[in-house]
Tab-separated table of C-alpha atoms in Angstrom:
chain	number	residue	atom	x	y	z
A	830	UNK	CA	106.637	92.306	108.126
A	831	UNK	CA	104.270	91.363	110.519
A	832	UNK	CA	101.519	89.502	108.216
A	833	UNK	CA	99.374	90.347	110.473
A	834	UNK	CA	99.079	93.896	110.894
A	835	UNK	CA	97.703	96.159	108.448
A	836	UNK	CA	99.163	96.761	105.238
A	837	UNK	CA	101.021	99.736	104.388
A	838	UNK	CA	98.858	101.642	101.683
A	839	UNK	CA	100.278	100.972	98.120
A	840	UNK	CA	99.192	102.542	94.632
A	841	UNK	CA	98.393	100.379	92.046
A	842	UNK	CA	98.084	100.792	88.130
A	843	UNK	CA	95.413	98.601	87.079
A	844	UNK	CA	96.798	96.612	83.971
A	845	UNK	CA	94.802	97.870	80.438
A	846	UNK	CA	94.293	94.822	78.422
A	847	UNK	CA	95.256	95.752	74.638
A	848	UNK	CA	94.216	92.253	73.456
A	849	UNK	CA	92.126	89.343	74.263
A	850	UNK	CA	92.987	87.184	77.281
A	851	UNK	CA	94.164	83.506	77.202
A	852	UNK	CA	95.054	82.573	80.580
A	853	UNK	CA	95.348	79.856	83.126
A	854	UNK	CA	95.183	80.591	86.747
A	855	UNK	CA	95.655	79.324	90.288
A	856	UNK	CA	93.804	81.061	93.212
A	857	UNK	CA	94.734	79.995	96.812
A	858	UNK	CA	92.476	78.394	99.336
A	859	UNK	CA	88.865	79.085	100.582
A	860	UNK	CA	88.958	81.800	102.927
A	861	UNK	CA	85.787	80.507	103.878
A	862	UNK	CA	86.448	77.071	104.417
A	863	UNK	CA	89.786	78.021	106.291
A	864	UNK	CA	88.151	79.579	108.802
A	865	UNK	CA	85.447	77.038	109.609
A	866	UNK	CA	87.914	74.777	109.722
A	867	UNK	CA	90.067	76.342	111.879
A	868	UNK	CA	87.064	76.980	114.281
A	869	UNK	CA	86.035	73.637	114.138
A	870	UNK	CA	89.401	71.817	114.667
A	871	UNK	CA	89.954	74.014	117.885
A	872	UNK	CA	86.553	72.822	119.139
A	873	UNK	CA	87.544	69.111	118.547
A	874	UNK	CA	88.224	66.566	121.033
A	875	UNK	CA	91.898	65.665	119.191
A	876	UNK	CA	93.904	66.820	116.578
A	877	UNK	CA	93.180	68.319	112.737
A	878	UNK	CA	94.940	68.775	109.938
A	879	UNK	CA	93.971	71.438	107.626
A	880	UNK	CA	95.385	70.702	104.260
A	881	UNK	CA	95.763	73.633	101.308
A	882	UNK	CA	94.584	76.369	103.748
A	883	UNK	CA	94.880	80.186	102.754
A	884	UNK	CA	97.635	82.096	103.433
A	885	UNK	CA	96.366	85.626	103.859
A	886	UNK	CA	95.637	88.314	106.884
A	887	UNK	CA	92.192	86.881	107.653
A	888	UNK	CA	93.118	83.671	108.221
A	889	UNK	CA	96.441	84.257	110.243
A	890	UNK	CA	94.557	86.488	112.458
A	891	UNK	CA	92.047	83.455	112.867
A	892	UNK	CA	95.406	81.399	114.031
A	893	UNK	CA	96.539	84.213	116.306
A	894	UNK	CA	93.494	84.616	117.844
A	895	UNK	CA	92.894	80.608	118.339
A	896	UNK	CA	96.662	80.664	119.663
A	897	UNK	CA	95.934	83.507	122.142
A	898	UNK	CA	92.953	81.097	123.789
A	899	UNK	CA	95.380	77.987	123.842
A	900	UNK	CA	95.087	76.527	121.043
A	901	UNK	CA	98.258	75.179	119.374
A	902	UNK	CA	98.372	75.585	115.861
A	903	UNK	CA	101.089	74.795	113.771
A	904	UNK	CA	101.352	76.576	110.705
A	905	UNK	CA	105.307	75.815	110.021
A	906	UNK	CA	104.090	73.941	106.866
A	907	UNK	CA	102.266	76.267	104.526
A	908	UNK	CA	100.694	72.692	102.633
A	909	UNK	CA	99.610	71.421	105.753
A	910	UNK	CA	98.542	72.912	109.008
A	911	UNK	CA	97.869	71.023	112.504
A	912	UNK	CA	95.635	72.088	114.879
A	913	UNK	CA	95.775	70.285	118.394
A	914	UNK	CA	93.032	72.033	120.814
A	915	UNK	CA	93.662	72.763	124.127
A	916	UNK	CA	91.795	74.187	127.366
A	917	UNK	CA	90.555	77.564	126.716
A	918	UNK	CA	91.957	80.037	128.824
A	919	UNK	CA	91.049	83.408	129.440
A	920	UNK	CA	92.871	86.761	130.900
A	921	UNK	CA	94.056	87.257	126.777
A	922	UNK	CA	92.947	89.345	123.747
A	923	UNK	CA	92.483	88.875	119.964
A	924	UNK	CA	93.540	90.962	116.922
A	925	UNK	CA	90.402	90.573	114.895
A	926	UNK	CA	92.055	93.322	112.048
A	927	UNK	CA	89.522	93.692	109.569
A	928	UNK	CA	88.302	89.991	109.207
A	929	UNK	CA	84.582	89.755	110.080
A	930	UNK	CA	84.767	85.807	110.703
A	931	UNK	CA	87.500	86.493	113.791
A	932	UNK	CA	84.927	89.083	115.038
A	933	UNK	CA	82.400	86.932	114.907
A	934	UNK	CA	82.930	83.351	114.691
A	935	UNK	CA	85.350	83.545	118.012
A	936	UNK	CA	83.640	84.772	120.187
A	937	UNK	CA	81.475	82.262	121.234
A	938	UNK	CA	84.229	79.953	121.760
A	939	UNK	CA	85.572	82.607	123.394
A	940	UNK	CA	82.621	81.983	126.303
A	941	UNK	CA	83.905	78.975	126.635
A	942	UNK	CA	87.232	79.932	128.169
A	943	UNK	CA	88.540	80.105	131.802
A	944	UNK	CA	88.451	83.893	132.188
A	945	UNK	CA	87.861	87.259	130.065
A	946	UNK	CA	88.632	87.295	126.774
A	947	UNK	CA	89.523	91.367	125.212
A	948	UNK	CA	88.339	91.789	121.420
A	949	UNK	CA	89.637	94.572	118.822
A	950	UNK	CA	90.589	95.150	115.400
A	951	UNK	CA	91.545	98.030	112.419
A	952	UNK	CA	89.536	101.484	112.612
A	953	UNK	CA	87.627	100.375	110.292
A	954	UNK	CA	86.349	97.009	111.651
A	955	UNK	CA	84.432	99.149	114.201
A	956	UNK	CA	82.157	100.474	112.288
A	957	UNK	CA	81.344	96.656	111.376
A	958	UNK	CA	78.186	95.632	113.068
A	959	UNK	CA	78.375	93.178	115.874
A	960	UNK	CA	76.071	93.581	117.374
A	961	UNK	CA	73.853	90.288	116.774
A	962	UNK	CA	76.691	87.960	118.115
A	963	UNK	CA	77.035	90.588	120.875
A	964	UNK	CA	73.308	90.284	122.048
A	965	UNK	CA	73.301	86.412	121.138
A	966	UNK	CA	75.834	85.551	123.846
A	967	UNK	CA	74.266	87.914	126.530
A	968	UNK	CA	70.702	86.127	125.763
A	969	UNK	CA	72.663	82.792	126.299
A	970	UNK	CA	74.028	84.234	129.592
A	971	UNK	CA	77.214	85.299	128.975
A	972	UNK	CA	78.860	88.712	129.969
A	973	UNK	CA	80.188	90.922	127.554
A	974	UNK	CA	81.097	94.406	128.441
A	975	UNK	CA	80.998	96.506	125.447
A	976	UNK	CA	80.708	100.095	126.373
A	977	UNK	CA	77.000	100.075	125.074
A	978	UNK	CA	78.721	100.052	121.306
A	979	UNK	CA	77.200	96.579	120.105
A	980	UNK	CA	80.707	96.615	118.549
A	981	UNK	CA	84.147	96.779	118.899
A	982	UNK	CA	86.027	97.214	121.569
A	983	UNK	CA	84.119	94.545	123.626
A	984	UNK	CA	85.327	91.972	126.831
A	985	UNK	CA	84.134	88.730	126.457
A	986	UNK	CA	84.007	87.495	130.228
A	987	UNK	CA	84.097	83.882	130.033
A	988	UNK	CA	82.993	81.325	133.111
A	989	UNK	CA	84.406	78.380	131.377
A	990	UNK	CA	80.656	76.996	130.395
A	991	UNK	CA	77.602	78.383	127.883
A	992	UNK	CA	73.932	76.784	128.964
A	993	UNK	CA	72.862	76.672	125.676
A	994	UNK	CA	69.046	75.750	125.119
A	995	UNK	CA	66.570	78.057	123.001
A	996	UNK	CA	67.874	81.277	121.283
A	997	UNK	CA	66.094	83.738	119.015
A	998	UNK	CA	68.311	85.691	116.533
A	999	UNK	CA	67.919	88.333	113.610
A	1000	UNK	CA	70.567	87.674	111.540
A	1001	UNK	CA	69.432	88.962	108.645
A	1002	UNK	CA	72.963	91.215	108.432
A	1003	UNK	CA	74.860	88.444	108.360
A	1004	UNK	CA	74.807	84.825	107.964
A	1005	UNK	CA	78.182	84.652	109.860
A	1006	UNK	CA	76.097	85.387	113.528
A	1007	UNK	CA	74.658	81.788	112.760
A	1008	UNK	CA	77.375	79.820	111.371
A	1009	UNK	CA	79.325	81.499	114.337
A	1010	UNK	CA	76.577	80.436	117.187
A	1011	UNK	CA	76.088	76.948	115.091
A	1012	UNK	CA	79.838	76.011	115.418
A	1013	UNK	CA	80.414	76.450	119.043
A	1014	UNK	CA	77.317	75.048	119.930
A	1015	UNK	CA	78.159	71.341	120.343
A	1016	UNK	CA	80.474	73.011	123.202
A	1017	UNK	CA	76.962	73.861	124.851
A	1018	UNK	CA	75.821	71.905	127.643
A	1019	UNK	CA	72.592	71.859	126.427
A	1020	UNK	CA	73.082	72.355	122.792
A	1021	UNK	CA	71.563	74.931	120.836
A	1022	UNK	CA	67.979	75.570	119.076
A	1023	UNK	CA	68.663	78.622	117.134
A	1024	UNK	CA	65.774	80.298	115.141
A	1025	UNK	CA	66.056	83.416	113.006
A	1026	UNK	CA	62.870	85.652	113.491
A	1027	UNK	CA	64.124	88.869	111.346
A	1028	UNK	CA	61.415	89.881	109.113
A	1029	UNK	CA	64.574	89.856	106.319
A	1030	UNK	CA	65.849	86.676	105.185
A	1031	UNK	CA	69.321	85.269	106.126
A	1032	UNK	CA	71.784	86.499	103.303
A	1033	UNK	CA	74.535	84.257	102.321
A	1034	UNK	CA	72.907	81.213	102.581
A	1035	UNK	CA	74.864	79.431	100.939
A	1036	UNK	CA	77.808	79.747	103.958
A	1037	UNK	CA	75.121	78.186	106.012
A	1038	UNK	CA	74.734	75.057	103.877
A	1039	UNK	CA	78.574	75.218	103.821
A	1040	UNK	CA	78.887	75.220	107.944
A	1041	UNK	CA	76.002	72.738	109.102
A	1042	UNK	CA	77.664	70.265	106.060
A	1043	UNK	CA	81.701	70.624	107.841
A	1044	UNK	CA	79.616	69.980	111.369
A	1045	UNK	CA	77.905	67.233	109.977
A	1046	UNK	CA	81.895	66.286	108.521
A	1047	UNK	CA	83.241	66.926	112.471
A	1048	UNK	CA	80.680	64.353	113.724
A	1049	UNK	CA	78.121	66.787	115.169
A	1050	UNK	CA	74.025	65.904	115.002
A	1051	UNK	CA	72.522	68.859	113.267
A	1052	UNK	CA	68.846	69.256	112.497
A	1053	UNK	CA	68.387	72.066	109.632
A	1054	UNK	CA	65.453	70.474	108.342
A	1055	UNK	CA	62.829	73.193	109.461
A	1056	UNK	CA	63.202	76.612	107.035
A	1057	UNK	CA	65.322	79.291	110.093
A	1058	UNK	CA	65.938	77.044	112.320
A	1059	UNK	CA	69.047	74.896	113.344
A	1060	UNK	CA	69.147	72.290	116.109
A	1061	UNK	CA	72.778	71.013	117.414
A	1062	UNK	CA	72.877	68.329	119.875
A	1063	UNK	CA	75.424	68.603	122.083
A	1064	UNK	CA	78.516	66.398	121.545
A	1065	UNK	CA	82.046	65.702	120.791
A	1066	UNK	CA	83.308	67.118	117.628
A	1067	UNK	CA	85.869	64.886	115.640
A	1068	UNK	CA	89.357	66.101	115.040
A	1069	UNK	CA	89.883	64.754	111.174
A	1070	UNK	CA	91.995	65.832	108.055
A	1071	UNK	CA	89.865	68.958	106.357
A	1072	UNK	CA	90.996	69.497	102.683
A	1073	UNK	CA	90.490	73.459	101.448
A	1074	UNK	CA	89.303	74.149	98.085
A	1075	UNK	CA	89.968	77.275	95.711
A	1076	UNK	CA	88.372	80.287	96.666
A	1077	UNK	CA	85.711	80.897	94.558
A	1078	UNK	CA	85.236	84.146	95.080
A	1079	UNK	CA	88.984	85.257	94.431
A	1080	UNK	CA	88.377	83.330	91.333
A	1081	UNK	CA	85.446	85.286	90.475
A	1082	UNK	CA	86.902	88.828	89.042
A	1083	UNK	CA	89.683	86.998	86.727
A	1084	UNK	CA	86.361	84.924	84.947
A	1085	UNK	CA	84.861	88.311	85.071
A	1086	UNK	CA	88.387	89.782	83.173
A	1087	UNK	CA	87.281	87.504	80.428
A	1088	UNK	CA	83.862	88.544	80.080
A	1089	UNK	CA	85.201	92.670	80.217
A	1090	UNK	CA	87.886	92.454	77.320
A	1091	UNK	CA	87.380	88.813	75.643
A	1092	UNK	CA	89.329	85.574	75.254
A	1093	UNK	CA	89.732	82.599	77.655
A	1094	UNK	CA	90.179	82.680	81.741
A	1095	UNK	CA	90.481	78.956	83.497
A	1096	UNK	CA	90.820	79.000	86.934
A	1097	UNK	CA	92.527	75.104	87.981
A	1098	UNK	CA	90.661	72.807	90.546
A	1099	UNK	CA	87.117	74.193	90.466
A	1100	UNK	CA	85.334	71.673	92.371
A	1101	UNK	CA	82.649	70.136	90.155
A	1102	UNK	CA	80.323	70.413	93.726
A	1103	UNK	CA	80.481	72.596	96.595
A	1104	UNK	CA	78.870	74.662	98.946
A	1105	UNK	CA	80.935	78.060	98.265
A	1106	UNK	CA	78.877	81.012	97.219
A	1107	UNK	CA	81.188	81.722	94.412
A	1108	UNK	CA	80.535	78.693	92.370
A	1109	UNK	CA	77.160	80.793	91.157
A	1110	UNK	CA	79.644	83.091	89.149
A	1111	UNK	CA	79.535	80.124	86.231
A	1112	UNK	CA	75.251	80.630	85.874
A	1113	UNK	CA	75.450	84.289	86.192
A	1114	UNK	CA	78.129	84.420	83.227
A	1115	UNK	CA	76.154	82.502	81.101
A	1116	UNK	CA	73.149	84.277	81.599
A	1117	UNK	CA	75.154	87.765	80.684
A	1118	UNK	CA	76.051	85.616	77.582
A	1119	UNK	CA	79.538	84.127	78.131
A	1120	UNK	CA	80.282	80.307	77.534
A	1121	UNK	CA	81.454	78.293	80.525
A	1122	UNK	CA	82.825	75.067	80.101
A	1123	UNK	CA	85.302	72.860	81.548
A	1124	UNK	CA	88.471	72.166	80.118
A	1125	UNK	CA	92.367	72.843	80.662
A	1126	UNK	CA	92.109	71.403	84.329
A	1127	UNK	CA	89.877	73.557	85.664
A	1128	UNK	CA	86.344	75.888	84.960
A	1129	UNK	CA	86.828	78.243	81.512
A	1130	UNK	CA	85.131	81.144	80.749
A	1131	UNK	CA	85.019	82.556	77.081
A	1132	UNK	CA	83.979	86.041	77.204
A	1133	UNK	CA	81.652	87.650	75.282
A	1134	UNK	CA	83.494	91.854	75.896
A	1135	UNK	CA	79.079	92.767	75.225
A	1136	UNK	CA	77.719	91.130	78.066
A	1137	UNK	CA	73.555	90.656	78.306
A	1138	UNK	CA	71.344	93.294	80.169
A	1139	UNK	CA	70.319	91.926	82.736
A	1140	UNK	CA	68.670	92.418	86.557
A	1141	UNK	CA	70.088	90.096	89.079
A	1142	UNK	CA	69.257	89.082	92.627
A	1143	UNK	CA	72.373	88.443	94.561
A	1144	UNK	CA	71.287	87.786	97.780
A	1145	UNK	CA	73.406	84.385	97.897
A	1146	UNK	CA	76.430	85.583	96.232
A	1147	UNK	CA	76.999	89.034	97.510
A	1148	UNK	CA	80.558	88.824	97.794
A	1149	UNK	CA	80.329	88.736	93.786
A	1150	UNK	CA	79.048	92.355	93.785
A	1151	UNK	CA	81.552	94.700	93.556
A	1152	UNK	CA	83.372	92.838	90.392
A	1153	UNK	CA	80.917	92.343	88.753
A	1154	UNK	CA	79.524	96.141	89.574
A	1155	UNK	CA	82.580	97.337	87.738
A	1156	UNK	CA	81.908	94.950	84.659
A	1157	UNK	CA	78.795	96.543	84.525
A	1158	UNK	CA	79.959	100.128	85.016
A	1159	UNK	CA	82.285	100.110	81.827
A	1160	UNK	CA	78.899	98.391	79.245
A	1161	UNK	CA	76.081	99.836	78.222
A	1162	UNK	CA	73.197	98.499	80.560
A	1163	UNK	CA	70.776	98.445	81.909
A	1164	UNK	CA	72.497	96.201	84.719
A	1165	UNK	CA	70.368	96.044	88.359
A	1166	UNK	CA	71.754	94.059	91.390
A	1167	UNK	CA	69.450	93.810	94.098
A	1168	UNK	CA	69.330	91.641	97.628
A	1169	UNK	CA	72.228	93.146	98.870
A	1170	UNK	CA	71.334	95.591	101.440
A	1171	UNK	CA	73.903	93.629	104.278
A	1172	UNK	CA	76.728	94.531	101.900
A	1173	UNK	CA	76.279	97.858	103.333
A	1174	UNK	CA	77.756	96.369	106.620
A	1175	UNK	CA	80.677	94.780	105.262
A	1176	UNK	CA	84.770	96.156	104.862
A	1177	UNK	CA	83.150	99.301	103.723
A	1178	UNK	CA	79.746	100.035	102.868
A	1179	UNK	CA	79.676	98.399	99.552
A	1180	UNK	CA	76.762	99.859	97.828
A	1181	UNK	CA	77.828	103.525	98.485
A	1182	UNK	CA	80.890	102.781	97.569
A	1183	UNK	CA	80.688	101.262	94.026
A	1184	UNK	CA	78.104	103.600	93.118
A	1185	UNK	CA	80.320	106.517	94.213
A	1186	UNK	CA	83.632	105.204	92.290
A	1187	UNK	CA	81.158	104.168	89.353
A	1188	UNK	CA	79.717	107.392	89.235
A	1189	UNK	CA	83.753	108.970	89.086
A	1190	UNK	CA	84.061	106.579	86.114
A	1191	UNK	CA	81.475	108.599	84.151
A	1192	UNK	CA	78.596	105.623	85.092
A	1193	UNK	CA	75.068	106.678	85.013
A	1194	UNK	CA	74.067	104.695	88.094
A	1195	UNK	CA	70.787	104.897	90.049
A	1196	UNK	CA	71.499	103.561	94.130
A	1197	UNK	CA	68.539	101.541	95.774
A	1198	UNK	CA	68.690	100.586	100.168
A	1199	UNK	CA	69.024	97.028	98.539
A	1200	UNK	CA	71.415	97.572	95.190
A	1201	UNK	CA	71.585	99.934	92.145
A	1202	UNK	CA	71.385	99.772	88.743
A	1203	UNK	CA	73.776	100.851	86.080
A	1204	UNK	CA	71.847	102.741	83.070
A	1205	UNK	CA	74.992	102.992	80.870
A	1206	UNK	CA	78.585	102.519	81.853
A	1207	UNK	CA	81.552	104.635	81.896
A	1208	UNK	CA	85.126	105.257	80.459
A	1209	UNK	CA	87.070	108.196	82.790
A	1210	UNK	CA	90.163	107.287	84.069
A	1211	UNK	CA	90.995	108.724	87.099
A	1212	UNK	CA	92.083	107.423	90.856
A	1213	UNK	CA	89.340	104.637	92.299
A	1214	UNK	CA	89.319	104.300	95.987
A	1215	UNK	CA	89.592	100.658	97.841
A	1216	UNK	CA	87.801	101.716	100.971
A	1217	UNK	CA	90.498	99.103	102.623
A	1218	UNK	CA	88.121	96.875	100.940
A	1219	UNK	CA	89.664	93.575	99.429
A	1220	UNK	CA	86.859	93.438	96.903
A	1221	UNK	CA	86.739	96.905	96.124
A	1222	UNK	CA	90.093	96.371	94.994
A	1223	UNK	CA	89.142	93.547	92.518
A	1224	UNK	CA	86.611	95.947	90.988
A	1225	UNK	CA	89.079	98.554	90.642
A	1226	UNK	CA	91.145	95.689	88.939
A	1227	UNK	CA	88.345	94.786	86.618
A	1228	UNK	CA	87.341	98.309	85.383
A	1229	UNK	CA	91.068	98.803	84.898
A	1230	UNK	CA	90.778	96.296	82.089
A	1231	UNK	CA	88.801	98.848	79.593
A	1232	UNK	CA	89.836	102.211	81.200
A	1233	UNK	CA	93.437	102.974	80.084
A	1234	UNK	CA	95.736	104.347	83.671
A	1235	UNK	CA	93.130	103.540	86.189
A	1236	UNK	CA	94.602	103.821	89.177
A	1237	UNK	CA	94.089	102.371	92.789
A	1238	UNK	CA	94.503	104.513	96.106
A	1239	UNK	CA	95.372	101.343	97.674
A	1240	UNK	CA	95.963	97.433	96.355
A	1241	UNK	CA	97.659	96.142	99.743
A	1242	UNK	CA	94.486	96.132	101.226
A	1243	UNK	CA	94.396	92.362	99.226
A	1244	UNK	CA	96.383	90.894	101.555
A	1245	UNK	CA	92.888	90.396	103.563
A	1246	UNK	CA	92.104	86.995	101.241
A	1247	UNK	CA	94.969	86.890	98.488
A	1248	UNK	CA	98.520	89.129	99.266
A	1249	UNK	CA	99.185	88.164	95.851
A	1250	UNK	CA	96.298	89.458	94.017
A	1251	UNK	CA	97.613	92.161	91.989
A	1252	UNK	CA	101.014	90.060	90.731
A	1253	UNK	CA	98.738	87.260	89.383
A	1254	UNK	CA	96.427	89.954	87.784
A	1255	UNK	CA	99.284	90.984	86.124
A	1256	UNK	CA	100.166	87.903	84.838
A	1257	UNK	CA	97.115	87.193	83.991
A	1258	UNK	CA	96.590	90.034	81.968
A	1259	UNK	CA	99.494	90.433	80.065
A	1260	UNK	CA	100.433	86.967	78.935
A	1261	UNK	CA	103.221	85.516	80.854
A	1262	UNK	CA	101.908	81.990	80.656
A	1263	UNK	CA	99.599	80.387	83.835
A	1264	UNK	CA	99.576	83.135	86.685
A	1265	UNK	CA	100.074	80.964	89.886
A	1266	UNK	CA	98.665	82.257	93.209
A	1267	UNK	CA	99.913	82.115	96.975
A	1268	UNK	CA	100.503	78.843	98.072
A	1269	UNK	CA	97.055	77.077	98.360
């Protein structure tokens, strides 16, 4: 099969945990990091080698699309990829599927090819807003017929050169229009000063530590030292070895298992610092009451199954929502989460969408523009949809825990970050020793 292409729907059992959990698990690599790093080696002036990367649809559709631009990326090795960039050419187009960083983050290297450069992806990834890195590159001067959309289909048509200079941006949607402007712009002739002027914060910030820190890594001069604003000099970026952690946020829901039903989750390699969103999961368990330590190789989480009322602001950690939505959805609250309005804009719209399959659940849930809160959870079994949504599947896998035959419309749609997701749940969750991811 094509890992590319989208996954054939597949119903899914979520495993009921009849006892405690005591496990030990191994999540594959940053999707994250992958795909900066991908980005970044292709924009190089010599070779990369991306070490650990993650195996999954987003990032092989990040290597597909680099490929169709000239880039040669070797990805024979599944420890070890090498990256050697190349002139960009246009007169090509790329499979952006459902993956928001290939829709966004390429682009503007895209602009810096020979020719036009087509863009599409899934059904679903046009409804995704694109419209910031859309009107971005036509401020900077670059072409891009788009059929008045502001999303996909769009034609990227390339001259071979972006000015650069002065550019104003709301990007309070998405933090991915500025790491995706930030990482092409030492390609600029003159640079880029990029200021954010949305009367919303930029969500995610976290991602934008974790982008201006790998350009600072590739040898590019970045000023972030002034609150929305980012100054890259132009410049040679480095080729250099990049080494991928453990996605955090894959990590996140089996931690999250621990809390739901009790017991012990480690998840190997956290990295004791790092700028991954995810790594806030250890504060937020301890504030619902759960003891996080480290031991057994890695970050452990023992579980309190009662977890702490509590209202949280996840502005930063968004990607955390819908797991812990569904932890929330099977306790008594009150839980709020709030800050998460761009959610909305992501696979699916998020909020609806847990508050819809929380509500099936038997959840008394109240919806905000920014969140919801969960007045008392829920215990109906039933069918929970995925919404094609990688993380709506981990929720479903997480309420699954307490509710007895949950079932999922749809688990393939994993393959996104982690095509073994659901065979490492199970694992997990029924005792067969450590559960061991993809290849990392």
């Amino acid at each position: 099969m094509n890992a590319t292409a989208a996954p054939k729907k597949r119903r899914w059992e979520a495993p009921y945990a009849e006892a405690e959990l005591d496990a030990v698990v191994r999540v594959p690599g940053s999707k994250s990091m992958t795909a900066r790093a991908l980005v970044l080696a292709a924009l190089a002036s010599g070779p990369s080698t991306i070490r650990r990367p993650l195996i999954a649809r987003d990032t092989l559709l990040m290597v597909e699309g680099l490929r169709s631009i000239g880039v040669d990326v070797d990805t024979a090795d599944d420890e070890r990829w090498t990256v050697a960039p190349g002139a960009f050419k246009g007169g090509t187009e790329v499979d952006c599927g459902l993956a928001g960083t290939v829709m966004r983050f390429l682009p503007p290297v895209a602009a810096l090819a020979d020719g036009p450069v087509a863009f599409d992806g899934d059904p679903h990834a046009r409804k995704r807003p694109n419209d910031g890195v859309i009107k971005a590159l036509r401020d900077l001067g670059v072409a891009i017929e788009d059929g008045g959309r502001l999303a996909l289909p769009f034609t990227v048509n390339a001259a071979g050169r972006v000015e650069g200079g002065e550019l104003a941006v709301d990007a309070s949607k998405t933090s991915q229009l500025v790491s995706a402007l930030l990482m092409a712009a030492p390609r600029f002739e003159q640079g880029l000063d990029l200021r954010h002027v949305g009367d919303r914060p930029v969500p995610s910030r976290p991602y934008l530590d974790m982008v201006v820190q790998m350009l600072r890594e590739a040898g590019a001069e970045v000023d972030d030292s002034e609150p929305n604003r980012w100054r890259v000099a132009p410049g040679e970026l480095q080729g250099r070895e990049w080494v991928i952690e453990p996605d955090l946020q894959n990590a996140a829901p089996f931690l999250i298992a621990a809390v739901a039903v009790g017991g012990r989750v480690t998840v190997e390699g956290w990295p004791t610092e790092t700028t991954q969103a995810g790594d806030r999961i250890r504060d937020l368990l301890t504030q619902l009451g759960s003891r996080v330590e480290w031991s057994r190789g890695g970050l452990t989480v023992v579980g309190s199954p009662r977890p702490i009322p509590a209202e949280l602001d996840l502005a930063d950690a968004s990607e955390l929502t819908p797991s812990l939505a569904a932890l929330f959805g099977v306790n008594r609250g009150p839980f709020t989460i709030r800050g998460v309005a761009h959610i909305r804009g992501h696979e699916t719209d998020r909020i609806s969408a847990l508050v819809t399959e929380l509500r099936k659940i038997g959840a008394d849930v109240e919806e905000f523009e920014d969140g919801f809160r969960v007045n008392k959870g829920g215990a109906t079994t039933g069918t929970w949809k995925t919404y094609a949504d990688h993380r709506m599947a981990h929720a479903g896998a997480v309420a699954g825990l307490v509710i007895p035959r949950l079932r999922l419309d749809d688990v393939a749609c994993v393959s996104k970050t982690w095509p073994d997701f659901a065979s490492v749940w199970e694992r997990t969750i029924f005792g067969r020793g450590n559960a061991e991811g993809a290849e990392a």
